[in-house]
Amino acid sequence: MELRPYQKRIANWICGHPHACLSVGMGLGKTAAVLHFVDYALKLHPDATALIVAPKRVAETVWMQEAEKWGLERVRSRMVLVTAKNKAAAEGSEQVKIVSRDNVALFVNKHFDILILDELTSFKNMKSQRTKSIMKINADRRIGLTGTFAPNGMLDVYAQLAALGIASME
């Protein structure tokens, strides 16, 4: 399968923006575009690491299925799902780790080349434990995905920007 032209633009745009918010409508291929970017990053930097943080069901199914669907074997072969029952995978050698946002604290004070926040609006509360944990993960590049960037107020926007490293929570 090949990306659509707008999905290619998304993947290319990420290359030049280390702190990216992809506020693209639901079903338009944010995941596919980001996976292609990760594949490209792994091709350029074979030792690169990525952490994908997503809602539980999405973490458990969507990311691996999409990598397989798009034929991204370089990414798929280096992925592991980290769950509460499989916490040891957090320390494993796989370069691309997928975790539900409820278990993101397993990665506090760890470093990743790429941090992907699927459903960025999950990090709009600056006082929540998950947002505080995200802020304690070191990452050279942060990418947030959302189909509904609709905050309740400016503080919600601020927390999401802080999660992407665009604003400071201090």
PDB file of C-alpha atoms in Angstrom:
ATOM      1  CA  MET A   1       0.000   0.000   0.000  1.00  0.00           C
ATOM      2  CA  GLU A   2       1.101   3.527  -0.616  1.00  0.00           C
ATOM      3  CA  LEU A   3       0.352   6.647   1.389  1.00  0.00           C
ATOM      4  CA  ARG A   4      -2.002   9.191  -0.102  1.00  0.00           C
ATOM      5  CA  PRO A   5      -0.392  12.508  -1.089  1.00  0.00           C
ATOM      6  CA  TYR A   6      -1.639  14.328   2.041  1.00  0.00           C
ATOM      7  CA  GLN A   7      -0.342  11.499   4.256  1.00  0.00           C
ATOM      8  CA  LYS A   8       3.062  11.809   2.572  1.00  0.00           C
ATOM      9  CA  ARG A   9       2.989  15.546   3.334  1.00  0.00           C
ATOM     10  CA  ILE A  10       2.269  14.750   6.986  1.00  0.00           C
ATOM     11  CA  ALA A  11       5.180  12.277   7.193  1.00  0.00           C
ATOM     12  CA  ASN A  12       7.522  14.726   5.447  1.00  0.00           C
ATOM     13  CA  TRP A  13       6.368  17.614   7.654  1.00  0.00           C
ATOM     14  CA  ILE A  14       7.208  15.616  10.797  1.00  0.00           C
ATOM     15  CA  CYS A  15      10.801  15.290   9.549  1.00  0.00           C
ATOM     16  CA  GLY A  16      11.356  19.022   9.881  1.00  0.00           C
ATOM     17  CA  HIS A  17       9.429  19.579  13.125  1.00  0.00           C
ATOM     18  CA  PRO A  18      10.721  17.879  16.292  1.00  0.00           C
ATOM     19  CA  HIS A  19       7.647  19.012  18.237  1.00  0.00           C
ATOM     20  CA  ALA A  20       4.620  18.226  16.102  1.00  0.00           C
ATOM     21  CA  CYS A  21       0.874  18.284  16.737  1.00  0.00           C
ATOM     22  CA  LEU A  22      -1.098  16.413  14.084  1.00  0.00           C
ATOM     23  CA  SER A  23      -4.651  17.620  14.458  1.00  0.00           C
ATOM     24  CA  VAL A  24      -6.061  15.690  11.532  1.00  0.00           C
ATOM     25  CA  GLY A  25      -9.596  14.351  11.240  1.00  0.00           C
ATOM     26  CA  MET A  26     -10.422  10.846  12.387  1.00  0.00           C
ATOM     27  CA  GLY A  27      -9.790   8.143   9.813  1.00  0.00           C
ATOM     28  CA  LEU A  28      -7.472  10.212   7.630  1.00  0.00           C
ATOM     29  CA  GLY A  29      -4.307   8.233   8.307  1.00  0.00           C
ATOM     30  CA  LYS A  30      -2.390   9.923  11.106  1.00  0.00           C
ATOM     31  CA  THR A  31      -1.182   6.539  12.368  1.00  0.00           C
ATOM     32  CA  ALA A  32      -0.037   5.424   8.914  1.00  0.00           C
ATOM     33  CA  ALA A  33       1.828   8.683   8.304  1.00  0.00           C
ATOM     34  CA  VAL A  34       3.576   8.486  11.686  1.00  0.00           C
ATOM     35  CA  LEU A  35       4.489   4.822  11.184  1.00  0.00           C
ATOM     36  CA  HIS A  36       6.047   5.693   7.842  1.00  0.00           C
ATOM     37  CA  PHE A  37       8.019   8.442   9.557  1.00  0.00           C
ATOM     38  CA  VAL A  38       9.218   5.962  12.224  1.00  0.00           C
ATOM     39  CA  ASP A  39      10.179   3.506   9.474  1.00  0.00           C
ATOM     40  CA  TYR A  40      12.187   6.261   7.768  1.00  0.00           C
ATOM     41  CA  ALA A  41      13.841   7.217  11.079  1.00  0.00           C
ATOM     42  CA  LEU A  42      14.824   3.579  11.704  1.00  0.00           C
ATOM     43  CA  LYS A  43      16.235   3.360   8.188  1.00  0.00           C
ATOM     44  CA  LEU A  44      18.381   6.469   8.732  1.00  0.00           C
ATOM     45  CA  HIS A  45      19.281   5.662  12.340  1.00  0.00           C
ATOM     46  CA  PRO A  46      19.161   1.880  12.911  1.00  0.00           C
ATOM     47  CA  ASP A  47      19.543   2.332  16.681  1.00  0.00           C
ATOM     48  CA  ALA A  48      16.709   4.858  17.035  1.00  0.00           C
ATOM     49  CA  THR A  49      14.092   4.254  19.716  1.00  0.00           C
ATOM     50  CA  ALA A  50      10.423   5.188  19.898  1.00  0.00           C
ATOM     51  CA  LEU A  51       7.716   5.084  22.539  1.00  0.00           C
ATOM     52  CA  ILE A  52       4.087   5.108  21.438  1.00  0.00           C
ATOM     53  CA  VAL A  53       1.589   6.051  24.150  1.00  0.00           C
ATOM     54  CA  ALA A  54      -2.044   5.370  23.289  1.00  0.00           C
ATOM     55  CA  PRO A  55      -5.414   4.543  24.817  1.00  0.00           C
ATOM     56  CA  LYS A  56      -5.443   0.905  25.999  1.00  0.00           C
ATOM     57  CA  ARG A  57      -7.410  -0.661  23.126  1.00  0.00           C
ATOM     58  CA  VAL A  58      -5.511   1.343  20.521  1.00  0.00           C
ATOM     59  CA  ALA A  59      -2.169   0.404  22.090  1.00  0.00           C
ATOM     60  CA  GLU A  60      -3.099  -3.269  22.172  1.00  0.00           C
ATOM     61  CA  THR A  61      -4.317  -3.528  18.582  1.00  0.00           C
ATOM     62  CA  VAL A  62      -4.097  -0.588  16.204  1.00  0.00           C
ATOM     63  CA  TRP A  63      -0.389   0.264  16.009  1.00  0.00           C
ATOM     64  CA  MET A  64       0.864  -3.273  15.329  1.00  0.00           C
ATOM     65  CA  GLN A  65      -2.001  -3.975  12.918  1.00  0.00           C
ATOM     66  CA  GLU A  66      -1.298  -0.772  11.003  1.00  0.00           C
ATOM     67  CA  ALA A  67       2.427  -1.528  10.740  1.00  0.00           C
ATOM     68  CA  GLU A  68       1.566  -4.953   9.342  1.00  0.00           C
ATOM     69  CA  LYS A  69      -1.149  -3.597   7.039  1.00  0.00           C
ATOM     70  CA  TRP A  70       1.261  -1.079   5.507  1.00  0.00           C
ATOM     71  CA  GLY A  71       4.034  -3.664   5.156  1.00  0.00           C
ATOM     72  CA  LEU A  72       6.396  -1.816   7.485  1.00  0.00           C
ATOM     73  CA  GLU A  73       8.343  -4.873   8.607  1.00  0.00           C
ATOM     74  CA  ARG A  74      11.296  -2.792   9.825  1.00  0.00           C
ATOM     75  CA  VAL A  75       8.963  -1.159  12.367  1.00  0.00           C
ATOM     76  CA  ARG A  76       6.784  -4.201  13.062  1.00  0.00           C
ATOM     77  CA  SER A  77       9.749  -6.472  13.804  1.00  0.00           C
ATOM     78  CA  ARG A  78      11.088  -4.005  16.375  1.00  0.00           C
ATOM     79  CA  MET A  79       7.789  -3.411  18.232  1.00  0.00           C
ATOM     80  CA  VAL A  80       6.682  -4.695  21.592  1.00  0.00           C
ATOM     81  CA  LEU A  81       3.530  -4.039  23.588  1.00  0.00           C
ATOM     82  CA  VAL A  82       4.192  -3.194  27.230  1.00  0.00           C
ATOM     83  CA  THR A  83       1.294  -4.012  29.562  1.00  0.00           C
ATOM     84  CA  ALA A  84       0.758  -4.239  33.306  1.00  0.00           C
ATOM     85  CA  LYS A  85       1.197  -8.027  32.976  1.00  0.00           C
ATOM     86  CA  ASN A  86       4.242  -7.657  30.717  1.00  0.00           C
ATOM     87  CA  LYS A  87       6.195  -4.920  32.513  1.00  0.00           C
ATOM     88  CA  ALA A  88       9.498  -6.654  31.769  1.00  0.00           C
ATOM     89  CA  ALA A  89       9.035  -5.637  28.120  1.00  0.00           C
ATOM     90  CA  ALA A  90       9.642  -2.038  29.234  1.00  0.00           C
ATOM     91  CA  GLU A  91      13.284  -3.012  29.776  1.00  0.00           C
ATOM     92  CA  GLY A  92      13.525  -5.191  26.654  1.00  0.00           C
ATOM     93  CA  SER A  93      15.697  -4.496  23.648  1.00  0.00           C
ATOM     94  CA  GLU A  94      12.883  -3.740  21.196  1.00  0.00           C
ATOM     95  CA  GLN A  95      13.320  -0.290  19.745  1.00  0.00           C
ATOM     96  CA  VAL A  96       9.642   0.596  19.393  1.00  0.00           C
ATOM     97  CA  LYS A  97       7.625   0.208  22.561  1.00  0.00           C
ATOM     98  CA  ILE A  98       3.862   0.646  22.704  1.00  0.00           C
ATOM     99  CA  VAL A  99       2.189   1.340  26.028  1.00  0.00           C
ATOM    100  CA  SER A 100      -1.247   2.369  27.170  1.00  0.00           C
ATOM    101  CA  ARG A 101      -1.420   5.800  28.732  1.00  0.00           C
ATOM    102  CA  ASP A 102      -2.296   4.101  32.049  1.00  0.00           C
ATOM    103  CA  ASN A 103       1.164   2.480  32.176  1.00  0.00           C
ATOM    104  CA  VAL A 104       3.204   5.419  30.927  1.00  0.00           C
ATOM    105  CA  ALA A 105       4.809   5.840  34.375  1.00  0.00           C
ATOM    106  CA  LEU A 106       6.950   2.769  33.555  1.00  0.00           C
ATOM    107  CA  PHE A 107       9.002   5.038  31.295  1.00  0.00           C
ATOM    108  CA  VAL A 108       9.599   8.019  33.575  1.00  0.00           C
ATOM    109  CA  ASN A 109      13.206   9.245  33.339  1.00  0.00           C
ATOM    110  CA  LYS A 110      13.903   7.108  30.274  1.00  0.00           C
ATOM    111  CA  HIS A 111      15.103   8.470  26.945  1.00  0.00           C
ATOM    112  CA  PHE A 112      13.601   7.884  23.498  1.00  0.00           C
ATOM    113  CA  ASP A 113      14.472   9.416  20.181  1.00  0.00           C
ATOM    114  CA  ILE A 114      10.760   9.652  19.323  1.00  0.00           C
ATOM    115  CA  LEU A 115       7.777   9.952  21.676  1.00  0.00           C
ATOM    116  CA  ILE A 116       4.361   9.561  20.054  1.00  0.00           C
ATOM    117  CA  LEU A 117       1.262  10.605  21.982  1.00  0.00           C
ATOM    118  CA  ASP A 118      -1.762   9.058  20.324  1.00  0.00           C
ATOM    119  CA  GLU A 119      -4.913  10.924  21.330  1.00  0.00           C
ATOM    120  CA  LEU A 120      -3.090  14.004  22.557  1.00  0.00           C
ATOM    121  CA  THR A 121      -6.221  15.290  24.308  1.00  0.00           C
ATOM    122  CA  SER A 122      -5.590  12.585  26.935  1.00  0.00           C
ATOM    123  CA  PHE A 123      -2.896  14.920  28.259  1.00  0.00           C
ATOM    124  CA  LYS A 124      -4.917  18.116  28.661  1.00  0.00           C
ATOM    125  CA  ASN A 125      -5.041  18.023  32.461  1.00  0.00           C
ATOM    126  CA  MET A 126      -1.771  19.425  33.818  1.00  0.00           C
ATOM    127  CA  LYS A 127      -2.482  17.911  37.240  1.00  0.00           C
ATOM    128  CA  SER A 128      -3.109  14.341  36.069  1.00  0.00           C
ATOM    129  CA  GLN A 129      -0.530  11.661  36.817  1.00  0.00           C
ATOM    130  CA  ARG A 130      -0.294  10.647  33.154  1.00  0.00           C
ATOM    131  CA  THR A 131       0.544  14.198  32.054  1.00  0.00           C
ATOM    132  CA  LYS A 132       3.110  14.545  34.833  1.00  0.00           C
ATOM    133  CA  SER A 133       4.642  11.223  33.771  1.00  0.00           C
ATOM    134  CA  ILE A 134       4.808  12.261  30.102  1.00  0.00           C
ATOM    135  CA  MET A 135       6.696  15.385  31.117  1.00  0.00           C
ATOM    136  CA  LYS A 136       9.329  13.184  32.813  1.00  0.00           C
ATOM    137  CA  ILE A 137      10.086  11.160  29.696  1.00  0.00           C
ATOM    138  CA  ASN A 138      13.104  12.447  27.785  1.00  0.00           C
ATOM    139  CA  ALA A 139      12.590  12.570  24.031  1.00  0.00           C
ATOM    140  CA  ASP A 140      14.368  14.321  21.189  1.00  0.00           C
ATOM    141  CA  ARG A 141      11.179  14.401  19.119  1.00  0.00           C
ATOM    142  CA  ARG A 142       7.571  14.529  20.343  1.00  0.00           C
ATOM    143  CA  ILE A 143       4.594  13.909  18.083  1.00  0.00           C
ATOM    144  CA  GLY A 144       0.996  14.315  19.221  1.00  0.00           C
ATOM    145  CA  LEU A 145      -1.959  12.896  17.293  1.00  0.00           C
ATOM    146  CA  THR A 146      -5.576  13.901  17.663  1.00  0.00           C
ATOM    147  CA  GLY A 147      -8.655  13.926  15.523  1.00  0.00           C
ATOM    148  CA  THR A 148     -10.497  16.219  17.905  1.00  0.00           C
ATOM    149  CA  PHE A 149      -8.277  19.002  19.191  1.00  0.00           C
ATOM    150  CA  ALA A 150     -11.208  20.543  21.053  1.00  0.00           C
ATOM    151  CA  PRO A 151     -10.194  21.727  24.506  1.00  0.00           C
ATOM    152  CA  ASN A 152     -12.480  23.022  27.218  1.00  0.00           C
ATOM    153  CA  GLY A 153     -10.267  26.073  27.664  1.00  0.00           C
ATOM    154  CA  MET A 154      -6.814  27.514  27.156  1.00  0.00           C
ATOM    155  CA  LEU A 155      -5.303  25.550  30.062  1.00  0.00           C
ATOM    156  CA  ASP A 156      -6.191  22.348  28.201  1.00  0.00           C
ATOM    157  CA  VAL A 157      -4.308  23.605  25.149  1.00  0.00           C
ATOM    158  CA  TYR A 158      -1.352  24.621  27.292  1.00  0.00           C
ATOM    159  CA  ALA A 159      -1.008  21.170  28.894  1.00  0.00           C
ATOM    160  CA  GLN A 160      -1.068  19.491  25.472  1.00  0.00           C
ATOM    161  CA  LEU A 161       1.592  21.877  24.179  1.00  0.00           C
ATOM    162  CA  ALA A 162       3.676  21.151  27.270  1.00  0.00           C
ATOM    163  CA  ALA A 163       3.326  17.404  26.640  1.00  0.00           C
ATOM    164  CA  LEU A 164       4.771  18.053  23.175  1.00  0.00           C
ATOM    165  CA  GLY A 165       7.655  20.084  24.582  1.00  0.00           C
ATOM    166  CA  ILE A 166       6.376  23.325  23.049  1.00  0.00           C
ATOM    167  CA  ALA A 167       5.485  24.943  26.376  1.00  0.00           C
ATOM    168  CA  SER A 168       6.857  24.509  29.888  1.00  0.00           C
ATOM    169  CA  MET A 169       4.873  23.206  32.867  1.00  0.00           C
ATOM    170  CA  GLU A 170       7.169  25.063  35.281  1.00  0.00           C
TER     171      GLU A 170
END
